[in-house]
C-alpha positions as protocol buffer text, in pm:
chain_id: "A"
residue {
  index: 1
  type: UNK
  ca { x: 5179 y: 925 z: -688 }
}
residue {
  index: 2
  type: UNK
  ca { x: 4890 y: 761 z: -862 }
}
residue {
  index: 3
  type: UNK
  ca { x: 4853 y: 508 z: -609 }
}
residue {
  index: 4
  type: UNK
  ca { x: 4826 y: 779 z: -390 }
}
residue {
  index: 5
  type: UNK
  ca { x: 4554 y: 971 z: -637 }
}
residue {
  index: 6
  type: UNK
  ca { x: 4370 y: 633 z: -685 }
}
residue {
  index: 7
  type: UNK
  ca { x: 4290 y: 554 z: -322 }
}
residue {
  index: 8
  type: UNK
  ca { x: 4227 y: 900 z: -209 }
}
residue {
  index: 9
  type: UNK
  ca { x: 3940 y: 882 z: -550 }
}
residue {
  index: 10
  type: UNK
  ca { x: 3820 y: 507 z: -413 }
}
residue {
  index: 11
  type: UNK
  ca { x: 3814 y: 691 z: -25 }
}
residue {
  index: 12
  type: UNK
  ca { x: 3569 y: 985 z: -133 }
}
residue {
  index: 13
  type: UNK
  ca { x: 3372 y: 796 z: -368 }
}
residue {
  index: 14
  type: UNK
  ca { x: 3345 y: 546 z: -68 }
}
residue {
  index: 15
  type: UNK
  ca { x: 3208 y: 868 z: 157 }
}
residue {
  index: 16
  type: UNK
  ca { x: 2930 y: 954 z: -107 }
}
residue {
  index: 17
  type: UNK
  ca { x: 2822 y: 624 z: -157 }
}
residue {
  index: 18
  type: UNK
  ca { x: 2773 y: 606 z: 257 }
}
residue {
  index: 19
  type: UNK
  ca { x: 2457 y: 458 z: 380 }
}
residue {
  index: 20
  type: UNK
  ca { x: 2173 y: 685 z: 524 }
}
residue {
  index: 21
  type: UNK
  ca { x: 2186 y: 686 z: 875 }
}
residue {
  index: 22
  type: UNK
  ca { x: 1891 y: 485 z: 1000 }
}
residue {
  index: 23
  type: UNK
  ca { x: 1765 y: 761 z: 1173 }
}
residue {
  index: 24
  type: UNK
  ca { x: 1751 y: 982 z: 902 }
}
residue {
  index: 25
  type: UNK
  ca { x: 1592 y: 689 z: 673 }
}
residue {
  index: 26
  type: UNK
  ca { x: 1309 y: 710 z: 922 }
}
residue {
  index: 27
  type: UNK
  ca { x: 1241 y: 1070 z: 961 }
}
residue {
  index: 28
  type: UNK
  ca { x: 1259 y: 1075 z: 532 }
}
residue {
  index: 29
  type: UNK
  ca { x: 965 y: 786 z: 526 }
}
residue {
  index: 30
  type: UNK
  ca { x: 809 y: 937 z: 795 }
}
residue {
  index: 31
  type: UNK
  ca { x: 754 y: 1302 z: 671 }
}
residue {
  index: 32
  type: UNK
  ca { x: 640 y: 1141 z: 306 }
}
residue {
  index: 33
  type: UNK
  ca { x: 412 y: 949 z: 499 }
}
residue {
  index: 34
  type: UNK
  ca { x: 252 y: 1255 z: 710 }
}
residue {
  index: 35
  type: UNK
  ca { x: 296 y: 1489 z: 390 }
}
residue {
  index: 36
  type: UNK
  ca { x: 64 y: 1259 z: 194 }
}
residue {
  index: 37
  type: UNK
  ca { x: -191 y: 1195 z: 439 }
}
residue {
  index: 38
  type: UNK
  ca { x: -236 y: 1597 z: 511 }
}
residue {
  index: 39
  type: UNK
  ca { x: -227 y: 1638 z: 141 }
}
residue {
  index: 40
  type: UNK
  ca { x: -506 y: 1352 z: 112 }
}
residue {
  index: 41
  type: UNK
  ca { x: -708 y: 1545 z: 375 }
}
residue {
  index: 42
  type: UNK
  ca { x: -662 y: 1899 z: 186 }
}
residue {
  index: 43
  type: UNK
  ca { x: -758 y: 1741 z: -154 }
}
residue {
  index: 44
  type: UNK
  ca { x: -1059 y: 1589 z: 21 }
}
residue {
  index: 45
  type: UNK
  ca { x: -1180 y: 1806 z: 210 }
}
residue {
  index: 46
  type: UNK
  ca { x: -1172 y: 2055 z: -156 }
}
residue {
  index: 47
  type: UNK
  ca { x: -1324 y: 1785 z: -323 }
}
residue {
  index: 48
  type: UNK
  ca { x: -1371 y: 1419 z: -166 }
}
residue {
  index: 49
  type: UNK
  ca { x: -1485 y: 1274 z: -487 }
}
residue {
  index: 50
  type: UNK
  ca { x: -1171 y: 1375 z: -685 }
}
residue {
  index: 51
  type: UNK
  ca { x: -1011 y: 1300 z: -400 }
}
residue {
  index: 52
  type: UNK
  ca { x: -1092 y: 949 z: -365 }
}
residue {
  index: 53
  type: UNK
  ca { x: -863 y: 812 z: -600 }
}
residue {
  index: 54
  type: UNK
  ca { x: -551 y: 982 z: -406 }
}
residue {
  index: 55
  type: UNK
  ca { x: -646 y: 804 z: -124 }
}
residue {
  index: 56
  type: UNK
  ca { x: -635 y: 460 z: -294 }
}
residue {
  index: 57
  type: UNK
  ca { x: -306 y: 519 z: -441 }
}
residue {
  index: 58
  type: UNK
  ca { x: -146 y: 719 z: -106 }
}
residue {
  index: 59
  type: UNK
  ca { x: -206 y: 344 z: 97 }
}
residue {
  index: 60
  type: UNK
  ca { x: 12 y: 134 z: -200 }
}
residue {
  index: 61
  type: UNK
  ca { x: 262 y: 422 z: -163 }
}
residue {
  index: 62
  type: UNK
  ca { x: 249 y: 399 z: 189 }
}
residue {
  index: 63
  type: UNK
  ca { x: 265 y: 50 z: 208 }
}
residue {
  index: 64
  type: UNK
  ca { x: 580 y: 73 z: -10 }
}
residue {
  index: 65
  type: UNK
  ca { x: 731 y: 313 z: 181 }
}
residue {
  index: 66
  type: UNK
  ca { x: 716 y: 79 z: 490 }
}
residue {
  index: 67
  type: UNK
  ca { x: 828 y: -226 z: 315 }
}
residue {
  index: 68
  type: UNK
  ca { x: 1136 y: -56 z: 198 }
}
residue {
  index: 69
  type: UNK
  ca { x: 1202 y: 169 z: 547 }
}
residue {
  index: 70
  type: UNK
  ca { x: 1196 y: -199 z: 697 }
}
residue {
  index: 71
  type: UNK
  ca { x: 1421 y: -433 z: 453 }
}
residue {
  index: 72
  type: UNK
  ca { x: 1679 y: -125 z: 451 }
}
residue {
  index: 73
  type: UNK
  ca { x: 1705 y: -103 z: 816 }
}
residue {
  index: 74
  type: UNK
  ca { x: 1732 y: -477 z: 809 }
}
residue {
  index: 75
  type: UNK
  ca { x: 1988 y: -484 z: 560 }
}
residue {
  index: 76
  type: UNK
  ca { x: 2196 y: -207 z: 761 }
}
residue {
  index: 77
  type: UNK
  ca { x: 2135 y: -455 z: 1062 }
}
residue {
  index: 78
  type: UNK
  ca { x: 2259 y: -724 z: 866 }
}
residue {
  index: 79
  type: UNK
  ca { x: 1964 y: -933 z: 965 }
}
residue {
  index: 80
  type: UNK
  ca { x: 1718 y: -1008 z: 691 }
}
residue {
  index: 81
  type: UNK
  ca { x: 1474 y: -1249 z: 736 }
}
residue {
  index: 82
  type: UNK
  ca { x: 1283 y: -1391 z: 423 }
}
residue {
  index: 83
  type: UNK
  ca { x: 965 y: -1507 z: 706 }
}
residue {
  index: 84
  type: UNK
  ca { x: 1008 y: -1170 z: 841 }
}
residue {
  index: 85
  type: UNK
  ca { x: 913 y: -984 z: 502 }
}
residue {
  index: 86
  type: UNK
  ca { x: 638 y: -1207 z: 398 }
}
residue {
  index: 87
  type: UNK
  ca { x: 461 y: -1174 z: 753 }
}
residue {
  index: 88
  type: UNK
  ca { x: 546 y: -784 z: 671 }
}
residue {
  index: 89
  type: UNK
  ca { x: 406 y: -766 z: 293 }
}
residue {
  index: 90
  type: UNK
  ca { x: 105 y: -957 z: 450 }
}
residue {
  index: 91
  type: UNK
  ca { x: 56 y: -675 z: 660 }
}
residue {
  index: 92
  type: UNK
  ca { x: 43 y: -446 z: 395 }
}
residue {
  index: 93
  type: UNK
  ca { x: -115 y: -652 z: 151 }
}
residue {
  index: 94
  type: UNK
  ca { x: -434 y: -671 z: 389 }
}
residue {
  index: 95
  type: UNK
  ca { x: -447 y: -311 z: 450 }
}
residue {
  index: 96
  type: UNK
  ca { x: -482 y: -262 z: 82 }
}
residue {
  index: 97
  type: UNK
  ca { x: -726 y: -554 z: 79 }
}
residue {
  index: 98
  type: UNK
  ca { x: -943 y: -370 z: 345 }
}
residue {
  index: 99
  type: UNK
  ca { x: -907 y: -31 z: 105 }
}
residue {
  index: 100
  type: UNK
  ca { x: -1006 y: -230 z: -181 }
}
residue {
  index: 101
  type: UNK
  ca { x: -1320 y: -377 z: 20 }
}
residue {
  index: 102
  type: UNK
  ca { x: -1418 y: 27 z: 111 }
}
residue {
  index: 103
  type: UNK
  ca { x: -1368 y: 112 z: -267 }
}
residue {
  index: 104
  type: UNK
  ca { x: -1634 y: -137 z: -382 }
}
residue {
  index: 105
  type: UNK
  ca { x: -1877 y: 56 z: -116 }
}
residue {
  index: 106
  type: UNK
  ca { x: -1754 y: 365 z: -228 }
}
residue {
  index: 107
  type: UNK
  ca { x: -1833 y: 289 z: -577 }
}
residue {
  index: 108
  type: UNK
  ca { x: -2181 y: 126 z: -510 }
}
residue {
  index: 109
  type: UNK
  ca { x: -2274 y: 374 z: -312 }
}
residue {
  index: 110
  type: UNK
  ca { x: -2320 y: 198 z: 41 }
}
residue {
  index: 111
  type: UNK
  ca { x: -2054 y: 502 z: 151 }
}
residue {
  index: 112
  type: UNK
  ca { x: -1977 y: 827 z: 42 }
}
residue {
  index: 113
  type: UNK
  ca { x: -1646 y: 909 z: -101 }
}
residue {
  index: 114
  type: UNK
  ca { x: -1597 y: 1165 z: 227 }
}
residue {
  index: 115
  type: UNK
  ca { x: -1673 y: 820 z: 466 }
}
residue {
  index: 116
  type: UNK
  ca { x: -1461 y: 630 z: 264 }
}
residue {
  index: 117
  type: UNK
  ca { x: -1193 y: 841 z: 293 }
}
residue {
  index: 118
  type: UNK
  ca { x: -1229 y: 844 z: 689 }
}
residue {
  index: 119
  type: UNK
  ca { x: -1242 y: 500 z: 693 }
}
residue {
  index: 120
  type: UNK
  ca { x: -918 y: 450 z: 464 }
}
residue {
  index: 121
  type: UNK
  ca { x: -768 y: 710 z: 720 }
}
residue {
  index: 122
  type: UNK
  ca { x: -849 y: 499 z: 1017 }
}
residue {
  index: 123
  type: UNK
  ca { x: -731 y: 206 z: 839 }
}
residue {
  index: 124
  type: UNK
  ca { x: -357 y: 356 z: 762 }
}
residue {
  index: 125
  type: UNK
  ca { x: -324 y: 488 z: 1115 }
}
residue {
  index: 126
  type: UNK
  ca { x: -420 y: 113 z: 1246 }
}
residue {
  index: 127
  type: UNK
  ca { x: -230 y: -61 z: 1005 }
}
residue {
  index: 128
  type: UNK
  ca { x: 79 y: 173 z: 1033 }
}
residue {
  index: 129
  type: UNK
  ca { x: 11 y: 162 z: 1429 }
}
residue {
  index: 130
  type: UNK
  ca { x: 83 y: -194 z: 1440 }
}
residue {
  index: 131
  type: UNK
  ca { x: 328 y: -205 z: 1245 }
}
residue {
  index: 132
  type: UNK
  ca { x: 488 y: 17 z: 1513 }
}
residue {
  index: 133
  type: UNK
  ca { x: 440 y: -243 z: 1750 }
}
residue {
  index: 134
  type: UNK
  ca { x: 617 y: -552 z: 1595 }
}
residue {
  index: 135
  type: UNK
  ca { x: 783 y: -365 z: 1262 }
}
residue {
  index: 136
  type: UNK
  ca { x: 932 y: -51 z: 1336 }
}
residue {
  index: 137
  type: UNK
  ca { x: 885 y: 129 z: 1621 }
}
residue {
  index: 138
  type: UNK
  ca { x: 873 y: 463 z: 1450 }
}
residue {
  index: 139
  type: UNK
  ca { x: 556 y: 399 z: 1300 }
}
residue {
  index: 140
  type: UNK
  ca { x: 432 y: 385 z: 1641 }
}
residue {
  index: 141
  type: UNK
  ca { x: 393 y: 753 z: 1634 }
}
residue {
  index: 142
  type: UNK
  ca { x: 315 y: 792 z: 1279 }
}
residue {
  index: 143
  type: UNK
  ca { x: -46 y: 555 z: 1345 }
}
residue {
  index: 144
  type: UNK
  ca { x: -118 y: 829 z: 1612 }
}
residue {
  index: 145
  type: UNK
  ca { x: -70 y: 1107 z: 1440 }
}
residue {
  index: 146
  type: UNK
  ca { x: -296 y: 964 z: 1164 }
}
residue {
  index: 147
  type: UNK
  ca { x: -534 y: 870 z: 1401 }
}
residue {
  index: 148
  type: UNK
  ca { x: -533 y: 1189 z: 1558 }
}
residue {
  index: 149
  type: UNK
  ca { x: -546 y: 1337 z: 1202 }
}
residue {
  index: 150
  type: UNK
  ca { x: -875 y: 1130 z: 1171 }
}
residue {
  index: 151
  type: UNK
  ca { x: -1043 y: 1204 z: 1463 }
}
residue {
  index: 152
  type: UNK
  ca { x: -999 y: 1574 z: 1420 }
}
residue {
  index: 153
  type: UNK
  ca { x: -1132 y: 1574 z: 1061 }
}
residue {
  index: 154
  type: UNK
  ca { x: -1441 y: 1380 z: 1158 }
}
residue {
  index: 155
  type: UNK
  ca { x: -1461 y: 1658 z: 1479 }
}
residue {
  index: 156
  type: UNK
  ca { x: -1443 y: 1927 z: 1198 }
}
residue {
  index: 157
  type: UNK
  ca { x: -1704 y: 1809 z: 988 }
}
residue {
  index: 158
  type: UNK
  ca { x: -1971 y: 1782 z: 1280 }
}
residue {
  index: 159
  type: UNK
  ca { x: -1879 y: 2061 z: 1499 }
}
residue {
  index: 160
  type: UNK
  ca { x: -1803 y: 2341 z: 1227 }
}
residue {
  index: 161
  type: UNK
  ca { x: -2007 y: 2576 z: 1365 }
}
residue {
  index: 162
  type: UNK
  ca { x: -1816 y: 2565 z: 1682 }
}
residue {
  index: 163
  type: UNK
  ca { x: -1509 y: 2699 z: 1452 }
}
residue {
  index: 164
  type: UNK
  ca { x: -1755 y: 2942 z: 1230 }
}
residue {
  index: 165
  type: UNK
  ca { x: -1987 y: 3095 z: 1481 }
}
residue {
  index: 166
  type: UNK
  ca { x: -1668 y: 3275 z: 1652 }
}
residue {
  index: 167
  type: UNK
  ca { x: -1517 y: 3343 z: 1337 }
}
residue {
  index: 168
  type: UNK
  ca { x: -1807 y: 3500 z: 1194 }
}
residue {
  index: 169
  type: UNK
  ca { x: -1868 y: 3710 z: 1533 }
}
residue {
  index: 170
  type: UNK
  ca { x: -1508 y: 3854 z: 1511 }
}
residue {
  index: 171
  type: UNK
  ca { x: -1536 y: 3928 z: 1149 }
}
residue {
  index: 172
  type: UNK
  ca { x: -1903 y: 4117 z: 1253 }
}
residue {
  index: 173
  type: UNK
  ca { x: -1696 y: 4283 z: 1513 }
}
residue {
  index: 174
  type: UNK
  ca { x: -1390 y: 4347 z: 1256 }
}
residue {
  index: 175
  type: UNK
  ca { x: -1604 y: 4504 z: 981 }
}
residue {
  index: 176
  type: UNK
  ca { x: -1828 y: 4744 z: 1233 }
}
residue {
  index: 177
  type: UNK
  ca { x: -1463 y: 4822 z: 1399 }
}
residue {
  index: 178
  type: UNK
  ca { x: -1353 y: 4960 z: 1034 }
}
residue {
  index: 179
  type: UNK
  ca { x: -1706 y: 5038 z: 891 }
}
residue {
  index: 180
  type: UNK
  ca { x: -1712 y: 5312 z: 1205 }
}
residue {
  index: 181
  type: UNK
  ca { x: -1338 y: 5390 z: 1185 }
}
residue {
  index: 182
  type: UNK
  ca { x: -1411 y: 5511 z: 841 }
}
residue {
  index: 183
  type: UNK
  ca { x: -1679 y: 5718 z: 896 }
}
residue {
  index: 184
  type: UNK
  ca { x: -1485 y: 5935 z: 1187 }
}
């Protein structure tokens, strides 16, 4: 009987210690990766100077992120390459070299804060772009959705008042619809 009771214990302490299905290990990394970048955008958009620093941390997360969604998959392959990784961390290590390069004209005030951050944007989206190409082909269409998320912020910030001169005709509208309704 305790044979019995002993591997039935090892057999479901086997089935919670189960890997993550790859797929599922991408779609985690991949929402944290498109939940930071739209919080990034929120916080900047509120307040790009406060904002900055976000941004400069987000990319070393990111870059994390990657590096581990890419030696786990590995390691479920059962094919780990040490030249693979360093090529890899190389990757990531000159995407943060390139932030580091926009902080210094952030902070001497070549750029503002608000360019900088568009610029760190477009740099994620490239950088996690290509590392859909020879990496991980999920992060194919995480670099376009940042690069989407990019372009449309930098279409918001010129052409505002193609968003706000409708809105502020159909609130007119709105409170002389009410404003009259009140009166009768």
């Amino acid at each position: 009987m305790s044979v019995y009771l002993k591997k039935q214990k090892r057999s479901s302490s086997m089935e919670n210690n189960r890997p993550w299905h790859p797929w599922t290990a991408r779609l985690a990394v991949g929402i944290i990766i498109l939940l930071l970048t739209f919080i990034g955008l929120i916080l900047t958009n509120i307040k790009a100077a406060s904002a900055w620093r976000f941004w400069q941390i987000t990319t070393v997360i990111i870059a994390l992120l990657a590096l581990g969604l890419s030696f786990y998959l590995k390691h479920l392959q059962k094919t780990p390459s040490p030249v693979l990784f360093w090529h890899e961390l190389l990757h990531w290590l000159g995407l943060i070299g390139s932030v580091y390069i926009t902080s210094m004209y952030v902070r001497i005030g070549i750029i503002s804060p608000f360019i900088g951050t568009l610029g760190v944007l477009t740099l994620l989206a490239q950088a996690i772009f290509l590392a859909g190409i020879y990496i991980e082909s999920t992060f194919l269409f995480i670099g376009i959705a940042l690069g989407l998320f990019a372009i449309s912020v930098a279409w918001m910030e010129t052409h505002i008042f193609l968003l706000a001169i409708p809105i502020l005709i159909i609130a007119i509208v709105a409170i002389a619809y009410f404003a009259r309704r009140k009166q009768e």
